[in-house]
Coordinates of C-alpha atoms in Angstrom, one line a residue:
M1 CA 66.7 48.7 9.3
L2 CA 64.9 47.4 12.4
F3 CA 65.3 49.5 15.5
S4 CA 67.2 47.7 18.3
P5 CA 66.8 49.4 21.7
S6 CA 70.2 49.6 23.6
G7 CA 69.1 51.1 27.0
I8 CA 66.4 50.6 29.5
S9 CA 64.7 53.9 28.5
E10 CA 64.7 52.9 24.9
C11 CA 63.3 49.5 25.7
V12 CA 60.5 51.0 27.7
Q13 CA 59.7 53.5 24.9
E14 CA 59.7 50.6 22.4
W15 CA 57.3 48.6 24.7
N16 CA 54.9 51.6 24.9
D17 CA 54.9 51.9 21.2
L18 CA 54.3 48.2 20.8
E19 CA 51.4 48.4 23.3
K20 CA 49.7 51.2 21.2
D21 CA 50.2 49.2 18.1
Y22 CA 48.8 46.1 19.8
Q23 CA 45.6 48.0 20.7
H24 CA 45.3 49.1 17.1
V25 CA 45.7 45.5 15.9
Q26 CA 43.0 44.3 18.3
E27 CA 40.6 47.0 17.1
T28 CA 41.4 46.2 13.4
H29 CA 40.8 42.5 14.0
R30 CA 37.5 43.2 15.9
L31 CA 36.3 45.4 13.0
Y32 CA 37.4 42.6 10.5
K33 CA 35.3 40.0 12.3
Q34 CA 32.3 42.3 12.5
K35 CA 32.6 42.9 8.7
L36 CA 32.8 39.2 8.1
E37 CA 29.6 38.6 10.0
E38 CA 28.0 41.4 8.0
V39 CA 29.2 39.9 4.7
S40 CA 27.9 36.4 5.8
K41 CA 24.4 37.9 6.5
L42 CA 24.4 39.8 3.1
Q43 CA 25.4 36.6 1.3
E44 CA 22.6 34.7 2.9
S45 CA 20.2 37.5 2.1
C46 CA 21.3 37.6 -1.6
T47 CA 21.0 33.8 -1.9
T48 CA 17.5 33.8 -0.4
A49 CA 16.4 36.7 -2.6
I50 CA 17.7 35.0 -5.8
T51 CA 15.9 31.8 -4.9
R52 CA 12.7 33.7 -4.3
Q53 CA 13.0 35.6 -7.5
R54 CA 13.5 32.3 -9.5
K55 CA 10.4 30.8 -8.0
K56 CA 8.2 33.8 -8.6
L57 CA 9.5 34.2 -12.2
K58 CA 8.7 30.6 -12.9
D59 CA 5.2 31.0 -11.6
L60 CA 4.9 34.3 -13.6
T61 CA 6.0 32.6 -16.8
V62 CA 3.2 30.0 -16.4
S63 CA 0.7 32.7 -15.7
L64 CA 1.7 34.8 -18.7
E65 CA 1.4 31.7 -21.0
E66 CA -2.2 31.2 -19.7
C67 CA -3.1 34.9 -20.3
K68 CA -1.9 35.0 -23.9
E69 CA -5.0 33.5 -25.4
K70 CA -7.2 36.4 -24.1
L71 CA -5.1 39.4 -25.0
N72 CA -5.2 42.0 -27.7
P73 CA -2.1 42.9 -29.8
E74 CA -1.1 45.8 -27.6
E75 CA -1.2 43.7 -24.5
M76 CA 0.7 40.9 -26.3
N77 CA 3.5 43.4 -27.0
V78 CA 3.7 44.1 -23.2
I79 CA 3.8 40.4 -22.5
D80 CA 6.5 39.8 -25.1
G81 CA 8.6 42.5 -23.4
I82 CA 8.2 40.9 -20.0
Q83 CA 9.1 37.5 -21.3
E84 CA 12.2 38.9 -23.0
S85 CA 13.3 40.4 -19.7
I86 CA 12.6 37.1 -17.9
R87 CA 14.8 35.2 -20.4
D88 CA 17.7 37.5 -19.5
R89 CA 17.4 37.0 -15.7
P90 CA 19.1 33.5 -15.5
N91 CA 22.3 35.0 -16.9
V92 CA 22.2 37.8 -14.4
F93 CA 21.5 35.4 -11.5
F94 CA 24.4 33.2 -12.7
E95 CA 26.8 36.2 -12.5
M96 CA 25.5 37.1 -9.0
E97 CA 25.8 33.5 -7.7
S98 CA 29.4 33.3 -8.9
F99 CA 30.3 35.6 -6.1
L100 CA 28.1 33.9 -3.5
P101 CA 28.9 30.7 -1.4
K102 CA 27.1 27.7 -2.7
K103 CA 26.8 24.1 -1.7
N104 CA 29.6 21.9 -3.3
G105 CA 28.6 19.4 -5.9
L106 CA 28.8 15.6 -5.2
Y107 CA 32.4 15.3 -6.5
L108 CA 33.8 18.3 -4.5
S109 CA 31.8 17.2 -1.4
L110 CA 33.5 13.7 -1.6
V111 CA 36.9 15.2 -2.1
L112 CA 36.9 18.4 0.0
G113 CA 33.8 18.0 2.2
N114 CA 31.8 21.2 2.9
V115 CA 34.7 23.6 2.4
N116 CA 33.6 26.8 0.8
V117 CA 35.5 27.2 -2.5
T118 CA 33.9 30.4 -3.7
L119 CA 36.4 33.2 -4.4
L120 CA 34.7 36.5 -3.5
N121 CA 36.4 39.0 -5.8
K122 CA 37.3 39.2 -9.5
Q123 CA 41.0 39.4 -8.9
S124 CA 41.1 36.1 -7.0
K125 CA 39.0 34.4 -9.6
F126 CA 41.2 35.6 -12.5
A127 CA 44.3 34.6 -10.5
Y128 CA 43.0 31.1 -9.9
K129 CA 41.9 30.7 -13.5
D130 CA 45.3 31.9 -14.8
E131 CA 47.1 29.6 -12.5
Y132 CA 45.0 26.7 -13.8
E133 CA 46.0 27.5 -17.4
K134 CA 49.6 27.7 -16.4
F135 CA 49.4 24.4 -14.6
K136 CA 48.0 22.7 -17.7
L137 CA 50.7 24.2 -19.9
I138 CA 53.5 23.2 -17.6
L139 CA 52.2 19.7 -17.1
T140 CA 51.7 19.3 -20.9
V141 CA 55.4 20.0 -21.4
I142 CA 56.4 17.7 -18.6
L143 CA 54.2 14.9 -19.9
F144 CA 55.5 15.4 -23.5
V145 CA 59.1 15.0 -22.3
F146 CA 58.2 12.1 -20.1
S147 CA 56.4 10.2 -22.8
F148 CA 59.3 10.9 -25.3
T149 CA 61.8 9.5 -22.8
C150 CA 59.7 6.3 -22.3
R151 CA 59.1 5.9 -26.0
F152 CA 62.6 6.5 -27.4
V153 CA 65.2 6.6 -24.6
V154 CA 64.4 4.3 -21.7
S155 CA 62.2 1.1 -21.7
Y156 CA 61.5 0.2 -18.1
R157 CA 58.2 -0.8 -16.7
A158 CA 58.8 1.2 -13.5
L159 CA 59.3 4.4 -15.5
D160 CA 56.1 3.6 -17.4
A161 CA 54.3 3.2 -14.1
L162 CA 55.6 6.5 -12.9
F163 CA 54.4 8.2 -16.2
N164 CA 50.9 6.7 -15.7
F165 CA 50.9 7.7 -12.1
L166 CA 51.7 11.3 -13.2
L167 CA 48.8 11.1 -15.7
V168 CA 46.4 9.9 -12.9
W169 CA 47.5 12.7 -10.6
Y170 CA 47.2 15.3 -13.5
Y171 CA 43.7 14.3 -14.5
C172 CA 42.5 14.0 -10.9
T173 CA 43.9 17.5 -10.2
L174 CA 42.2 18.9 -13.3
T175 CA 38.8 17.5 -12.2
I176 CA 39.1 19.1 -8.8
R177 CA 40.3 22.5 -10.2
E178 CA 37.6 22.5 -12.9
S179 CA 34.9 21.8 -10.3
I180 CA 36.2 24.8 -8.2
L181 CA 36.3 27.0 -11.3
I182 CA 32.7 26.0 -12.2
S183 CA 31.7 27.0 -8.7
N184 CA 33.2 30.4 -9.4
G185 CA 31.4 31.1 -12.6
S186 CA 33.4 29.2 -15.3
R187 CA 31.2 27.9 -18.1
I188 CA 33.0 24.7 -19.0
K189 CA 30.3 22.1 -19.0
G190 CA 29.2 18.8 -20.5
W191 CA 31.5 16.3 -22.1
W192 CA 34.7 18.3 -21.7
V193 CA 34.3 18.0 -18.0
F194 CA 33.4 14.3 -18.0
H195 CA 36.3 13.7 -20.5
H196 CA 38.8 14.1 -17.6
Y197 CA 37.0 11.6 -15.4
V198 CA 37.3 9.0 -18.2
S199 CA 41.0 9.9 -18.7
T200 CA 41.6 9.5 -15.0
F201 CA 40.1 6.0 -15.0
L202 CA 42.0 5.0 -18.2
S203 CA 45.3 6.2 -16.7
G204 CA 44.6 4.3 -13.5
V205 CA 43.9 1.1 -15.4
M206 CA 47.1 1.6 -17.4
L207 CA 49.0 2.0 -14.2
T208 CA 47.8 -1.4 -12.9
W209 CA 48.5 -3.3 -16.1
P210 CA 51.2 -5.8 -15.3
E211 CA 54.4 -6.3 -17.3
G212 CA 53.9 -9.0 -20.0
K213 CA 53.6 -9.8 -23.7
L214 CA 50.3 -7.9 -24.2
Y215 CA 51.5 -4.9 -22.4
Q216 CA 54.6 -4.7 -24.6
M217 CA 52.5 -5.2 -27.7
F218 CA 50.5 -2.0 -26.8
R219 CA 53.2 0.0 -25.1
S220 CA 54.7 1.7 -28.2
Q221 CA 51.3 2.6 -29.7
F222 CA 50.2 4.0 -26.3
L223 CA 53.3 6.2 -25.8
T224 CA 53.2 7.4 -29.4
Y225 CA 49.6 8.4 -28.9
C226 CA 50.5 10.3 -25.7
L227 CA 53.2 12.1 -27.6
Y228 CA 50.7 13.3 -30.1
Q229 CA 47.6 13.8 -28.1
I230 CA 48.8 15.0 -24.7
G231 CA 51.9 16.7 -26.0
F232 CA 51.5 18.1 -29.5
V233 CA 47.7 18.6 -29.8
Q234 CA 47.2 19.8 -26.3
F235 CA 50.1 22.3 -26.6
L236 CA 48.7 23.5 -30.0
Q237 CA 45.2 23.9 -28.5
Y238 CA 46.4 25.8 -25.6
Y239 CA 48.1 28.6 -27.7
Y240 CA 45.3 28.6 -30.3
Q241 CA 42.4 28.8 -27.8
S242 CA 44.2 31.2 -25.4
G243 CA 44.6 33.6 -28.4
C244 CA 40.9 33.2 -29.4
L245 CA 39.8 33.8 -25.8
Y246 CA 42.0 36.9 -25.4
R247 CA 40.6 38.4 -28.6
L248 CA 37.0 37.6 -27.7
R249 CA 37.3 38.8 -24.2
A250 CA 38.7 42.1 -25.4
L251 CA 35.7 42.5 -27.7
G252 CA 33.3 41.6 -24.8
E253 CA 32.1 38.4 -26.5
R254 CA 33.3 35.9 -24.0
H255 CA 33.0 35.5 -20.3
N256 CA 36.3 36.3 -18.4
M257 CA 36.2 32.9 -16.6
D258 CA 36.0 30.8 -19.8
L259 CA 38.8 28.3 -20.1
T260 CA 40.8 26.4 -22.8
V261 CA 39.6 22.9 -23.1
E262 CA 40.7 19.6 -24.8
G263 CA 38.2 20.0 -27.6
F264 CA 36.5 22.2 -30.1
Q265 CA 34.0 24.9 -29.0
S266 CA 31.9 27.3 -30.9
W267 CA 34.0 30.3 -30.1
M268 CA 37.0 28.7 -31.9
W269 CA 35.3 28.8 -35.3
R270 CA 37.8 31.2 -36.7
G271 CA 40.7 29.2 -37.9
L272 CA 38.6 26.1 -38.2
T273 CA 40.6 24.5 -41.0
F274 CA 43.8 24.9 -38.9
L275 CA 42.8 23.0 -35.8
L276 CA 40.0 20.5 -36.7
P277 CA 42.2 18.1 -38.7
F278 CA 44.6 17.6 -35.8
L279 CA 41.6 17.1 -33.4
F280 CA 39.8 14.5 -35.6
F281 CA 43.1 12.6 -36.2
G282 CA 43.5 12.3 -32.4
H283 CA 39.8 11.2 -32.1
F284 CA 40.3 8.4 -34.7
W285 CA 43.6 7.4 -33.0
Q286 CA 41.5 6.8 -29.9
L287 CA 39.2 4.6 -31.9
Y288 CA 42.3 2.8 -33.3
N289 CA 43.6 2.2 -29.8
G290 CA 40.2 0.8 -28.8
V291 CA 40.0 -1.6 -31.7
T292 CA 43.6 -2.7 -31.2
L293 CA 42.9 -3.5 -27.5
F294 CA 39.6 -5.4 -28.4
R295 CA 41.6 -7.5 -30.9
M296 CA 44.2 -8.2 -28.3
A297 CA 41.5 -9.3 -25.8
Q298 CA 40.6 -12.1 -28.3
L299 CA 44.1 -13.6 -28.2
P300 CA 44.4 -16.9 -26.3
E301 CA 47.2 -15.6 -24.0
C302 CA 45.1 -12.6 -22.9
K303 CA 44.4 -12.9 -19.2
E304 CA 44.6 -9.3 -18.0
W305 CA 41.3 -7.5 -17.4
Q306 CA 43.0 -4.2 -18.1
V307 CA 42.9 -4.9 -21.9
V308 CA 39.1 -4.8 -22.1
M309 CA 38.8 -1.9 -19.7
C310 CA 41.3 0.2 -21.6
G311 CA 39.5 -0.7 -24.9
C312 CA 36.2 0.5 -23.4
S313 CA 37.8 3.7 -22.2
Y314 CA 39.3 4.6 -25.5
L315 CA 36.0 3.8 -27.2
A316 CA 34.2 6.1 -24.8
L317 CA 36.7 8.8 -25.4
F318 CA 36.4 8.5 -29.2
M319 CA 32.6 8.6 -29.1
G320 CA 32.4 11.5 -26.7
N321 CA 35.1 13.6 -28.4
F322 CA 34.0 12.9 -32.0
F323 CA 30.3 13.4 -31.6
T324 CA 30.7 16.4 -29.4
T325 CA 33.1 18.1 -31.8
L326 CA 30.8 17.1 -34.8
G327 CA 27.8 18.5 -33.0
V328 CA 29.5 21.9 -32.3
V329 CA 30.7 22.1 -35.9
Y330 CA 27.2 21.4 -37.2
Q331 CA 25.6 23.8 -34.8
K332 CA 28.0 26.6 -35.8
Y333 CA 27.6 25.8 -39.5
M334 CA 23.8 26.0 -39.2
N335 CA 24.0 29.3 -37.3
N336 CA 26.2 30.8 -40.0
Q337 CA 23.7 29.6 -42.7
D338 CA 20.9 31.3 -40.8
K339 CA 22.9 34.5 -40.6
S340 CA 23.6 34.4 -44.3
K341 CA 19.9 33.9 -45.1
S342 CA 18.9 36.8 -42.9
L343 CA 21.4 39.1 -44.7

């Protein structure tokens, strides 16, 4: 219970105690600001040192290549050892920079300005990553229920618009969160990042598509696709990938900031026959959606620009998803073949 002074002497004593505590608070805050300044100076010093190291290593690499022609075998072994160490440095610098403030990329600069989004300790990074994964899982369930309702229960354009608005917000939020995670050391790159930008655009175009004959022609196909791709496949991927990541992190084979993504990656090779058929079916459904929309665009009554734009978006999603997944599978297959030959 809180102490409540009842007399003047107790009030004075309480005030004196508060004064002492206030002095302690001031001193603690002064020390806190001092440490912050020290941390800022150390951050700047580390960033400068890493930049200097990179430049010197680059120059040294060029010099070593020039020296190779004049060396004997013993000196070549020394050079090879140095070059091996140089190849390991980028990964070390990457880990260091994940704990240092860095300039935001173009997208984060446009959205957030110059706000520093670097989390300075592992606990904060892991907490943010786990919250991101939970956000994706919760929204996946919500979007599945929403699309099921629109497809089989209620058929109102206003509810469809609300569903598409939720998709726009979801994908926009994912792009921002992923950019922050990348700034903090997450290794999600390439198409699986750009995929969400295309999905944001597609959902925005669907949101603006006016009610009409063509919209109704495509509505059922679109909502059924959402049920499969955003609901079933994404939910399946989350649990499968999170299990893979948990096992590989425990074995020390994956980075702790790696994420689940809407696609196939090399670390998901185990259980290939389980997941790939569902992924490829979804990819070809995107192609089917694109072909359907391009056929609709050739109809005489087609006046909406949204038909062609959605068709182009689905075609871009198919090509990106299909060829990226195919490339990962081929690369992993070739790596396994090389390992078999070496054994």
